[in-house]
Each structure stands twice: as C-alpha cells, then as structure tokens.
Amino acid sequence: MKKLSTALIFFLCVGCSQNVPQQGTTSSAPATTATAPAQEATTSKNPEMDRFINDLMAKMTLQEKIGQLNLLAVGFDVTGPVVSKNVDEKIRSGQVGGVFNTFTPVAARKLQEFAVNNTRLKIPLLFGYDVIHGHRTIFPIPLGLSTSWDMDMIERSARIAAEEASADGLNWVFSPMVDIARDPRWGRIAEGAGEDPYLGSQVAKAMVRGYQGDDLTQNNTVMACLKHFALYGAAEAGRDYGTTDMSLQRMYNEYLPPYKAAIEANVGSVMTSFNEINGIPATGNKWLLTELLRDKWGFDGFVVTDYTAINEMIPHGMGTEAEVGALALKAGTDMDMVGEVFLKHLDQAVKEGKVTEADINTACRRILEAKYKLGLFQDPYRYTDDNRATATIMKPEFIDASREIARKSMVLLKNKNNVLPLKQSGSIALIGPLAKSQRDMIGNWSAAGDWKKAVSVEEGIRNVVGNKVKINYAKGANIADDAQMLKRLNAHGGQLDLDTRTSEAMIQEAVKVARASDVIVAVVGESQGMSGEAASRADITLPGQQLELLKALKKTGKPLVLVLINGRPLALKWEEENADAILETWFAGTQAGNATADVLFGNYNPSGKLTTTFPQVVGQVPLFYNHKNTGRPYGGQLLDKYKSRYLDVENEPLYPFGYGLSYTTFNYSKPQISKTTISPTESLEVKVDVSNTGNYDGEEVVQLYIQDLVGSITRPVKELKGFRKIALKKGETQTVTFTLKPEDLKFYNYQLEHVLEPGDFKVYVGPNSRDVQEQSFKVQ
Ligand code: NOJ
C-alpha cells in the first residue's frame, strides 16, 4: 500500500459520534440559520428521497451547498497538475462534497469520520477513484477487454472491480470510458472499447451493470461514472487533449451511441471531457450537458468535470476564472474536480447575478441524491469494513477470473504453418525487453494494482510448462533508447532500466541464444506508459531497436513467434510479412504471464478479435472499417489515377476490424434470410451455419454487418449490428440466428431524426469485417 498523505495523518478519529442525517427518516441534522430560499421543485421518482433532501437543503447555507460541488484529490497518486491544499480545513468548513485518490478501509473511514464529525450538517463524502480495468485484481486494459467480445466476462470484470473497490473504501469509480477512438496515435485508445459504436454500446452497458448491479445501496456496488462526455477520442491528429470538430451526423451516428447506451443502463454520473465540441469546451457546453444529456436522453444523475477542466477553459479562450465557473454551472456541470473554481467564485457570482442560487441548488441536489442513492446517509461507513476488505481483495476466484479474461482477450494475428501452439518440450529462446517485465503487465490506469503481484511472461511460461521446456533468455533490446522518452516514462512510474550495452551487443547475444534454441518467442511492444493519458505517439511502430532485433532473429532461420504487449494498434508490416506467428496480448493484467503461456502452449485456444483496425503504416490513419464510400472508390486498377487512394501504400489495413485467428478453423455457410422484403416495422432473421473444421475445440465470434445502400445522407460501407461468441467442439456445427430489428436499420438523418428509410440493404456475416458473405433485402 502506498503511504498515507500528511493530510490524512491528521484525520485520526476524534470522538466519532455518528450523528449523520438519517436516510429513510426525517433528517436529524441540527436546526440552523440557513439562508437558502425555498427549494426548487424536484422531478425525482423517489418522494422519500425528495423529502429527505428538501429537508436537508433547507438547513444548508449557500456556502455549504457550493461546498458539495467541490471534489478534491486527497492523498496517493494525483493524476494532474493540481494537488488539493488544506483538505482538513476545507472539509471541516463544509467545502467538500467528495474526494478521490483515498482508499483502503482505514483511510476512507478516517476521512469519512472526519467529515461526519467535524462538519455542521454531517453530510458524508463521496469517495471516487480511477478503477478502470480492475481495482486490486487487474484485468486486461479496456481495449483488451473489448477484444474478448465476451459481454458476460466484461461485466464480471467490472463486478469484481466493484466488489474490491467497495471493500476498499470506495463508492464511486471513474469508469467506463466509452470514447470511440479511431486514431491509434491517441494513447487513450487503450482505455476504451475501440472504434465501433455498436460494440462500444454493448461494452458500456455491461460495465455499468457490473459496477452498479441492481441496487446501489448494497455495500458491494459502486456508482459508475461515464466518461469522457463527449467525443474525447476524436482529438485532432491523435494528440491528447486536442480539438475535436465533427458534423452532427457523424457525432450522432458514430460517436454518441455508447454514451447514450450507458445512460440507458442508468449510469449514476457522467464526467465531462477536456476537449471542445464544435467550438465550446464540453465542460461549458450547455447543448451537450443539458439539452442533449438531460432533456433528450433523460439523464438524472450528476455531472463531474474532468481534472481541472473548468480552469482549462481559460486557455481554451472562454474567459476569466470567474466567467468559466459560471459558464460551467450554467451549462449543467454539477461538480468541479480539483479546480476549486466553484468554491472560489460561485458565491460572488450569485451576488453579481451571473448565476442564481437556484442553479446551485440544482447541482447540489444532484450530488446529495447520489449520496442518498448510495445509502451514505444511512451508513457513511458502509464501505469501510476491514474484514470485508481482507476477505475480498485479490481472492483466488478473482485471480482465476483475471487469468480467464486475459486469455479471452488475446488475439492471434498470424500463425503460419501452425507454429502455435508450441510443443511442451525442447527449448525456446525467450527474447525481448518485455519478457521479464512485471510492471508492464498491468498496464496503465491500474491505479491500485500492485505490479509486484503480476505474473511476467517468463514466470507464466515456467508456471505452465515447468521443466518440460528449456528457456534460454536474452533481453535483446531496450524498450526504447531515447533517453528523453525513458526519463519521461520513469518520471511516471515506468520502472524502466536502460541496459547500457550497445544495441549491437544486445542483439548479438539474442541471436546466439536463438541459435541454441528450437523456437524464438520474442516478447516485444510498448511499455505501459507509452499509451494511456498524455501518451500519444506519432510513430506507432515498435519503439527503439526492437525491429532491428527481430530482423536479426529472423536471419537465424528459427521459427519466430512474436508476443506483442502494447496499448494501441501498431504498424506491423515487416512483422506480418516475416514472423511465423503473432499473438497480441495487450497489457493483460495481474495474470498476464500465465494467460499468455496458456495460449502459447495450447491450454487455451485463442478467440479474441480486434476492435480497432491495424493500419499498415501510420500515414493511413484514421483508418476504420465503417467508413463512408467516396465518389471515386479505388477498385484495384493500378493505373487508374483519379481514385481515392495513396500512391505509396494500399488503402487496406494490415488487420481489419473483427479479425483474429484460432488454432482451429471455422467454416461459414452463406447466410440465409427469413424474407427478402420486410416492412419498416418487421424484423429479419438471419441464419448462418458455423462449423469447426480444424483440430481443436474453439470459440468463434460470429459477426453480422449491414449496409444501407441508398439514404438521404450517405451511409457507411458496413456497420456491425450483431455478434455472437460461440464455443464449438471440433467437428461441430451450430446454426447462429440473428434478429435484425427495425431499430438496427435506423440512423440519424440530416435533421437528426432517428429514421428507418425504406430501400435496399445488404446483410453480411463472417469471422471479421472483411471476410464476409452477403444477402440482400429490401424494406418497403
Ligand atoms: C483525468 C482523466 O482524464 C480522467 O479519465 C480521470 O478519471 C481523472 N483524471 C481523475 O483521475
């Protein structure tokens, strides 16, 4: 565990009377001389909650209400430029609604006791944290979770994270991140579910269900926070925090669906994004936060900013600190993360008539409602039981789940001559800067994860095959040779050692080791800090001398198996042309090494499929499967000049969306459709027979896409509208039936109406977005 902050040391319990206003009864808060005017009428569906909060708010001063809108970072790792100051004093004077970065039952209890015992109205705090892909037991990074295409598993990962986080003092998690991302230069592509709105929506719902369960008042559920609202993944040039600017049609059809899905799944809170949206930063964007989110989508939780996002509207060019504070509140922001702009300016803003007390009441009520929904007024200490933490955190079944989910997330990109699975005999040359890494296994945003508990690939191989296989190791290359890059990565927890030998010497050693072994397993990729927040890369090939290393290894003539560890699609043209096998493992979590060895040695047959397109070269990006056609599509005629193409590279990706191999083979029949013409209110059944024609039992993700051939606005060449992950024994055939509903054929037209336009459609079914078979149908 990391050290307690100095502020927390001050929070040793002082008397601890538990006189919190009691949820479910009328408030026991002491009568005061509150200055608040009558409370605004509420529209919540819970009259008991409304009565309770009305009662409480009637006792609150304006300053105390503003205090509820303030979220501070207390202790542990702080993920941005501002560290909250004088926390104890601020809590005591009712200036804090919630904290983040404080966890463990002891620390959370102390802080909660401090708030409850030292404030006038004894309102409990929210405890938030970046629980992104697991809390203590770490699962694959979200991009990896998505490549499992297994919604039950994804939900289970969030459920386990909620069990652990809630046992660890937390009641609020800053997840799921559902930003559609199509640019692999953007480091945060690692944190989402990839490029597709339909898949992204299913993942968003599964995550919210996993965190929140059916009942937020249970002590093993936590409130989720949908982020980053909105369009954060569309940053220009893939540079983090960059500008976004897009048509409303693209926004509604391609970027907004996962956010909307999470709202429909009843997510309790929403975090604003750092970027601007068509000229107005999200945090001050009333259209986004009020008209769309609340008025159209019916969101009734609270909106928190991202870290200092209100303050950041100053460099965005939106005005002074006081002005951007008022702008944010008026737009629909309820809680200010770390920036303390609300705290500093809202009081005065009311006096000057820039905002009204009613605006503040609205925001305050939403935050109090969240606390009520979590049951905090009933028992502020419900998440701080030490025994529960000991019994829950990293328990064996969670570790087993982590291994299982990690295996399911891995994607086999190439397997020439079935070099994989490896024989459990002979010798392997285990080479590469990531072969022994533990730190990198748990990836970025593994905030409370302990990398020392992670299993490296080397250890995993030893665990799985013991002495049956001789391992000959060489590092072969540094993960990066650029001293500046290493310095930056290490300044943020990189744990990277620079081997000071020349790269020639390291490569020579690796070649020697390879020559003395039967097969090469090269564990290469990125260090965890090379993706994630503020970790964009303009060059998405293997960093450092790793490619040189692979070229030298190739010359030995030994079978070359690549185990990739990375947080984004990489440009792997040479690797695809020259390696015998490539296994994409992402940052697979606490059990990464064991899971990788399970796959390498055939104890698990890989079943993951890509959820982002892999380009051949970075110059092709953004490259995504569900693009529009052009008026001049390239049809493959080399000398056709006036076509939409590059002179120096093909249009095609290296690996398409949905792609991934198995140790077995699957055969697809041509899809059959129930009718060739349907009415606009009818559903269509699509059936396909999938057979396991190879030598292993295996799982397959059967994918269904549609194309709307003619529309009032142009439509994508393909859109995912269904998928099914099935298990097939060798020799087995299953019929998979999809039901395409009218809803699946709709889109937002030029006027942003959600419509189904009669006409001609195609439906495609296959193992990925490229290798499909089709049928045609008509809606009339
Ligand atoms: C900034 C990140 O953008 C966001 O995802 C995270 O939840 C907050 N910091 C809090 O750490």
CSV table of N, CA, C and O in Angstrom, one decimal, residues 321-381:
chain,number,residue,atom,x,y,z
A,321,GLU,N,-11.4,33.2,-14.8
A,321,GLU,CA,-11.8,32.1,-13.9
A,321,GLU,C,-13.3,32.2,-13.5
A,321,GLU,O,-14.0,31.2,-13.5
A,322,ALA,N,-13.6,33.4,-13.1
A,322,ALA,CA,-15.0,33.6,-12.6
A,322,ALA,C,-16.0,33.3,-13.7
A,322,ALA,O,-17.0,32.7,-13.5
A,323,GLU,N,-15.6,33.8,-14.9
A,323,GLU,CA,-16.5,33.6,-16.1
A,323,GLU,C,-16.7,32.1,-16.4
A,323,GLU,O,-17.8,31.6,-16.7
A,324,VAL,N,-15.6,31.4,-16.4
A,324,VAL,CA,-15.7,30.0,-16.9
A,324,VAL,C,-16.4,29.2,-15.8
A,324,VAL,O,-17.1,28.2,-16.1
A,325,GLY,N,-16.3,29.6,-14.5
A,325,GLY,CA,-17.0,28.9,-13.5
A,325,GLY,C,-18.5,29.0,-13.7
A,325,GLY,O,-19.3,28.1,-13.6
A,326,ALA,N,-18.9,30.3,-13.9
A,326,ALA,CA,-20.4,30.5,-14.2
A,326,ALA,C,-20.8,29.8,-15.4
A,326,ALA,O,-21.9,29.1,-15.4
A,327,LEU,N,-20.0,29.8,-16.4
A,327,LEU,CA,-20.3,29.1,-17.7
A,327,LEU,C,-20.6,27.6,-17.4
A,327,LEU,O,-21.5,27.0,-17.9
A,328,ALA,N,-19.7,27.0,-16.7
A,328,ALA,CA,-19.8,25.6,-16.4
A,328,ALA,C,-21.0,25.2,-15.6
A,328,ALA,O,-21.8,24.3,-16.0
A,329,LEU,N,-21.3,26.0,-14.6
A,329,LEU,CA,-22.5,25.7,-13.8
A,329,LEU,C,-23.8,25.9,-14.7
A,329,LEU,O,-24.7,25.0,-14.7
A,330,LYS,N,-23.8,27.0,-15.4
A,330,LYS,CA,-25.0,27.2,-16.2
A,330,LYS,C,-25.2,26.2,-17.3
A,330,LYS,O,-26.3,25.8,-17.7
A,331,ALA,N,-24.0,25.6,-17.7
A,331,ALA,CA,-24.1,24.6,-18.8
A,331,ALA,C,-24.7,23.3,-18.3
A,331,ALA,O,-25.2,22.5,-19.0
A,332,GLY,N,-24.5,23.0,-17.0
A,332,GLY,CA,-25.0,21.8,-16.4
A,332,GLY,C,-24.0,21.0,-15.7
A,332,GLY,O,-24.2,19.8,-15.4
A,333,THR,N,-22.8,21.5,-15.5
A,333,THR,CA,-21.8,20.9,-14.7
A,333,THR,C,-22.2,21.0,-13.2
A,333,THR,O,-22.5,22.1,-12.7
A,334,ASP,N,-22.1,19.9,-12.5
A,334,ASP,CA,-22.5,19.9,-11.1
A,334,ASP,C,-21.3,19.9,-10.1
A,334,ASP,O,-21.4,20.5,-9.0
A,335,MET,N,-20.3,19.2,-10.5
A,335,MET,CA,-19.2,19.1,-9.5
A,335,MET,C,-17.8,19.4,-10.2
A,335,MET,O,-17.6,19.0,-11.4
A,336,ASP,N,-17.0,20.1,-9.5
A,336,ASP,CA,-15.7,20.6,-10.0
A,336,ASP,C,-14.6,19.8,-9.5
A,336,ASP,O,-14.3,19.8,-8.3
A,337,MET,N,-14.0,19.0,-10.4
A,337,MET,CA,-12.9,18.1,-9.9
A,337,MET,C,-11.6,18.9,-9.8
A,337,MET,O,-11.0,19.4,-10.7
A,338,VAL,N,-11.2,19.1,-8.5
A,338,VAL,CA,-9.9,19.6,-8.1
A,338,VAL,C,-9.7,21.1,-8.4
A,338,VAL,O,-9.0,21.8,-7.7
A,339,GLY,N,-10.3,21.7,-9.4
A,339,GLY,CA,-10.0,23.0,-9.8
A,339,GLY,C,-10.4,24.1,-8.9
A,339,GLY,O,-9.9,25.2,-8.9
A,340,GLU,N,-11.4,23.9,-8.0
A,340,GLU,CA,-11.9,24.8,-7.0
A,340,GLU,C,-12.4,26.1,-7.5
A,340,GLU,O,-12.4,27.2,-6.8
A,341,VAL,N,-12.8,26.1,-8.7
A,341,VAL,CA,-13.3,27.4,-9.3
A,341,VAL,C,-14.7,27.6,-8.7
A,341,VAL,O,-15.0,28.8,-8.3
A,342,PHE,N,-15.5,26.6,-8.6
A,342,PHE,CA,-16.8,26.8,-8.0
A,342,PHE,C,-16.7,27.4,-6.6
A,342,PHE,O,-17.4,28.3,-6.2
A,343,LEU,N,-15.8,26.7,-5.8
A,343,LEU,CA,-15.6,27.1,-4.4
A,343,LEU,C,-15.2,28.6,-4.4
A,343,LEU,O,-15.6,29.3,-3.5
A,344,LYS,N,-14.3,29.0,-5.3
A,344,LYS,CA,-13.8,30.4,-5.2
A,344,LYS,C,-14.8,31.4,-5.7
A,344,LYS,O,-14.8,32.5,-5.2
A,345,HIS,N,-15.6,31.1,-6.7
A,345,HIS,CA,-16.3,32.1,-7.4
A,345,HIS,C,-17.8,32.1,-7.3
A,345,HIS,O,-18.4,33.1,-7.7
A,346,LEU,N,-18.4,31.0,-7.0
A,346,LEU,CA,-19.8,30.9,-7.1
A,346,LEU,C,-20.6,31.8,-6.2
A,346,LEU,O,-21.6,32.4,-6.5
A,347,ASP,N,-20.1,32.0,-5.0
A,347,ASP,CA,-20.7,32.9,-4.0
A,347,ASP,C,-20.9,34.3,-4.6
A,347,ASP,O,-22.0,34.9,-4.7
A,348,GLN,N,-19.8,34.8,-5.1
A,348,GLN,CA,-19.7,36.1,-5.7
A,348,GLN,C,-20.6,36.2,-7.0
A,348,GLN,O,-21.3,37.1,-7.2
A,349,ALA,N,-20.6,35.1,-7.7
A,349,ALA,CA,-21.3,35.0,-9.0
A,349,ALA,C,-22.8,35.2,-8.6
A,349,ALA,O,-23.6,35.8,-9.4
A,350,VAL,N,-23.3,34.6,-7.5
A,350,VAL,CA,-24.7,34.8,-7.1
A,350,VAL,C,-25.0,36.2,-6.8
A,350,VAL,O,-25.9,36.8,-7.3
A,351,LYS,N,-24.0,36.8,-6.1
A,351,LYS,CA,-24.2,38.2,-5.7
A,351,LYS,C,-24.3,39.1,-7.0
A,351,LYS,O,-25.1,40.1,-7.0
A,352,GLU,N,-23.5,38.8,-7.9
A,352,GLU,CA,-23.5,39.6,-9.2
A,352,GLU,C,-24.6,39.2,-10.2
A,352,GLU,O,-24.6,39.7,-11.3
A,353,GLY,N,-25.3,38.2,-9.8
A,353,GLY,CA,-26.4,37.8,-10.7
A,353,GLY,C,-25.9,37.0,-11.9
A,353,GLY,O,-26.7,36.8,-12.9
A,354,LYS,N,-24.7,36.5,-11.9
A,354,LYS,CA,-24.1,35.7,-13.0
A,354,LYS,C,-24.7,34.3,-13.0
A,354,LYS,O,-24.8,33.6,-14.0
A,355,VAL,N,-24.9,33.8,-11.8
A,355,VAL,CA,-25.7,32.5,-11.6
A,355,VAL,C,-26.7,32.8,-10.5
A,355,VAL,O,-26.6,33.7,-9.8
A,356,THR,N,-27.7,31.9,-10.4
A,356,THR,CA,-28.7,32.1,-9.4
A,356,THR,C,-28.5,31.0,-8.3
A,356,THR,O,-27.8,30.0,-8.5
A,357,GLU,N,-29.0,31.2,-7.1
A,357,GLU,CA,-29.0,30.2,-6.1
A,357,GLU,C,-29.7,29.0,-6.6
A,357,GLU,O,-29.4,27.8,-6.2
A,358,ALA,N,-30.7,29.2,-7.4
A,358,ALA,CA,-31.4,28.0,-7.9
A,358,ALA,C,-30.5,27.1,-8.8
A,358,ALA,O,-30.6,25.9,-8.7
A,359,ASP,N,-29.6,27.7,-9.5
A,359,ASP,CA,-28.6,26.9,-10.3
A,359,ASP,C,-27.8,26.1,-9.3
A,359,ASP,O,-27.5,24.9,-9.6
A,360,ILE,N,-27.4,26.7,-8.2
A,360,ILE,CA,-26.5,26.0,-7.3
A,360,ILE,C,-27.4,24.9,-6.6
A,360,ILE,O,-26.9,23.8,-6.4
A,361,ASN,N,-28.6,25.2,-6.2
A,361,ASN,CA,-29.5,24.2,-5.6
A,361,ASN,C,-29.6,23.0,-6.5
A,361,ASN,O,-29.6,21.8,-6.0
A,362,THR,N,-29.8,23.2,-7.8
A,362,THR,CA,-29.9,22.1,-8.7
A,362,THR,C,-28.7,21.2,-8.7
A,362,THR,O,-28.9,19.9,-8.6
A,363,ALA,N,-27.5,21.8,-8.8
A,363,ALA,CA,-26.3,20.9,-8.8
A,363,ALA,C,-26.1,20.2,-7.4
A,363,ALA,O,-25.8,19.1,-7.4
A,364,CYS,N,-26.4,21.0,-6.4
A,364,CYS,CA,-26.2,20.4,-5.0
A,364,CYS,C,-27.1,19.2,-4.8
A,364,CYS,O,-26.8,18.2,-4.3
A,365,ARG,N,-28.4,19.4,-5.2
A,365,ARG,CA,-29.4,18.4,-5.1
A,365,ARG,C,-28.9,17.1,-5.8
A,365,ARG,O,-29.0,16.0,-5.2
A,366,ARG,N,-28.4,17.2,-6.9
A,366,ARG,CA,-28.0,16.0,-7.7
A,366,ARG,C,-26.8,15.3,-7.0
A,366,ARG,O,-26.8,14.1,-7.0
A,367,ILE,N,-26.0,16.0,-6.3
A,367,ILE,CA,-24.9,15.4,-5.6
A,367,ILE,C,-25.4,14.7,-4.3
A,367,ILE,O,-25.0,13.6,-4.0
A,368,LEU,N,-26.3,15.4,-3.7
A,368,LEU,CA,-26.9,14.8,-2.5
A,368,LEU,C,-27.7,13.6,-2.8
A,368,LEU,O,-27.7,12.6,-2.1
A,369,GLU,N,-28.4,13.6,-4.0
A,369,GLU,CA,-29.1,12.4,-4.4
A,369,GLU,C,-28.2,11.2,-4.6
A,369,GLU,O,-28.6,10.1,-4.3
A,370,ALA,N,-27.0,11.5,-5.2
A,370,ALA,CA,-26.1,10.4,-5.4
A,370,ALA,C,-25.7,9.8,-4.1
A,370,ALA,O,-25.7,8.6,-4.0
A,371,LYS,N,-25.5,10.6,-3.1
A,371,LYS,CA,-25.1,10.1,-1.8
A,371,LYS,C,-26.3,9.3,-1.2
A,371,LYS,O,-26.1,8.3,-0.6
A,372,TYR,N,-27.5,9.8,-1.4
A,372,TYR,CA,-28.7,9.1,-0.9
A,372,TYR,C,-28.8,7.8,-1.6
A,372,TYR,O,-29.0,6.7,-1.0
A,373,LYS,N,-28.6,7.8,-3.0
A,373,LYS,CA,-28.8,6.5,-3.7
A,373,LYS,C,-27.8,5.5,-3.3
A,373,LYS,O,-28.0,4.3,-3.3
A,374,LEU,N,-26.6,5.9,-2.9
A,374,LEU,CA,-25.6,5.0,-2.4
A,374,LEU,C,-25.8,4.6,-1.0
A,374,LEU,O,-25.1,3.7,-0.4
A,375,GLY,N,-26.8,5.1,-0.3
A,375,GLY,CA,-27.1,4.7,1.1
A,375,GLY,C,-26.1,5.4,2.1
A,375,GLY,O,-26.0,4.9,3.2
A,376,LEU,N,-25.4,6.4,1.7
A,376,LEU,CA,-24.4,7.0,2.6
A,376,LEU,C,-25.1,7.7,3.8
A,376,LEU,O,-24.4,7.8,4.8
A,377,PHE,N,-26.3,8.2,3.6
A,377,PHE,CA,-26.9,8.9,4.7
A,377,PHE,C,-27.4,7.8,5.7
A,377,PHE,O,-27.6,8.1,6.9
A,378,GLN,N,-27.6,6.6,5.3
A,378,GLN,CA,-28.0,5.5,6.1
A,378,GLN,C,-26.8,5.1,7.0
A,378,GLN,O,-26.9,4.9,8.2
A,379,ASP,N,-25.7,4.9,6.3
A,379,ASP,CA,-24.5,4.5,6.9
A,379,ASP,C,-23.2,4.9,6.1
A,379,ASP,O,-22.9,4.3,5.1
A,380,PRO,N,-22.6,6.0,6.6
A,380,PRO,CA,-21.5,6.6,5.8
A,380,PRO,C,-20.3,5.6,5.8
A,380,PRO,O,-19.4,5.8,5.0
A,381,TYR,N,-20.3,4.6,6.7
A,381,TYR,CA,-19.1,3.7,6.8
A,381,TYR,C,-19.3,2.4,6.2
A,381,TYR,O,-18.6,1.4,6.4
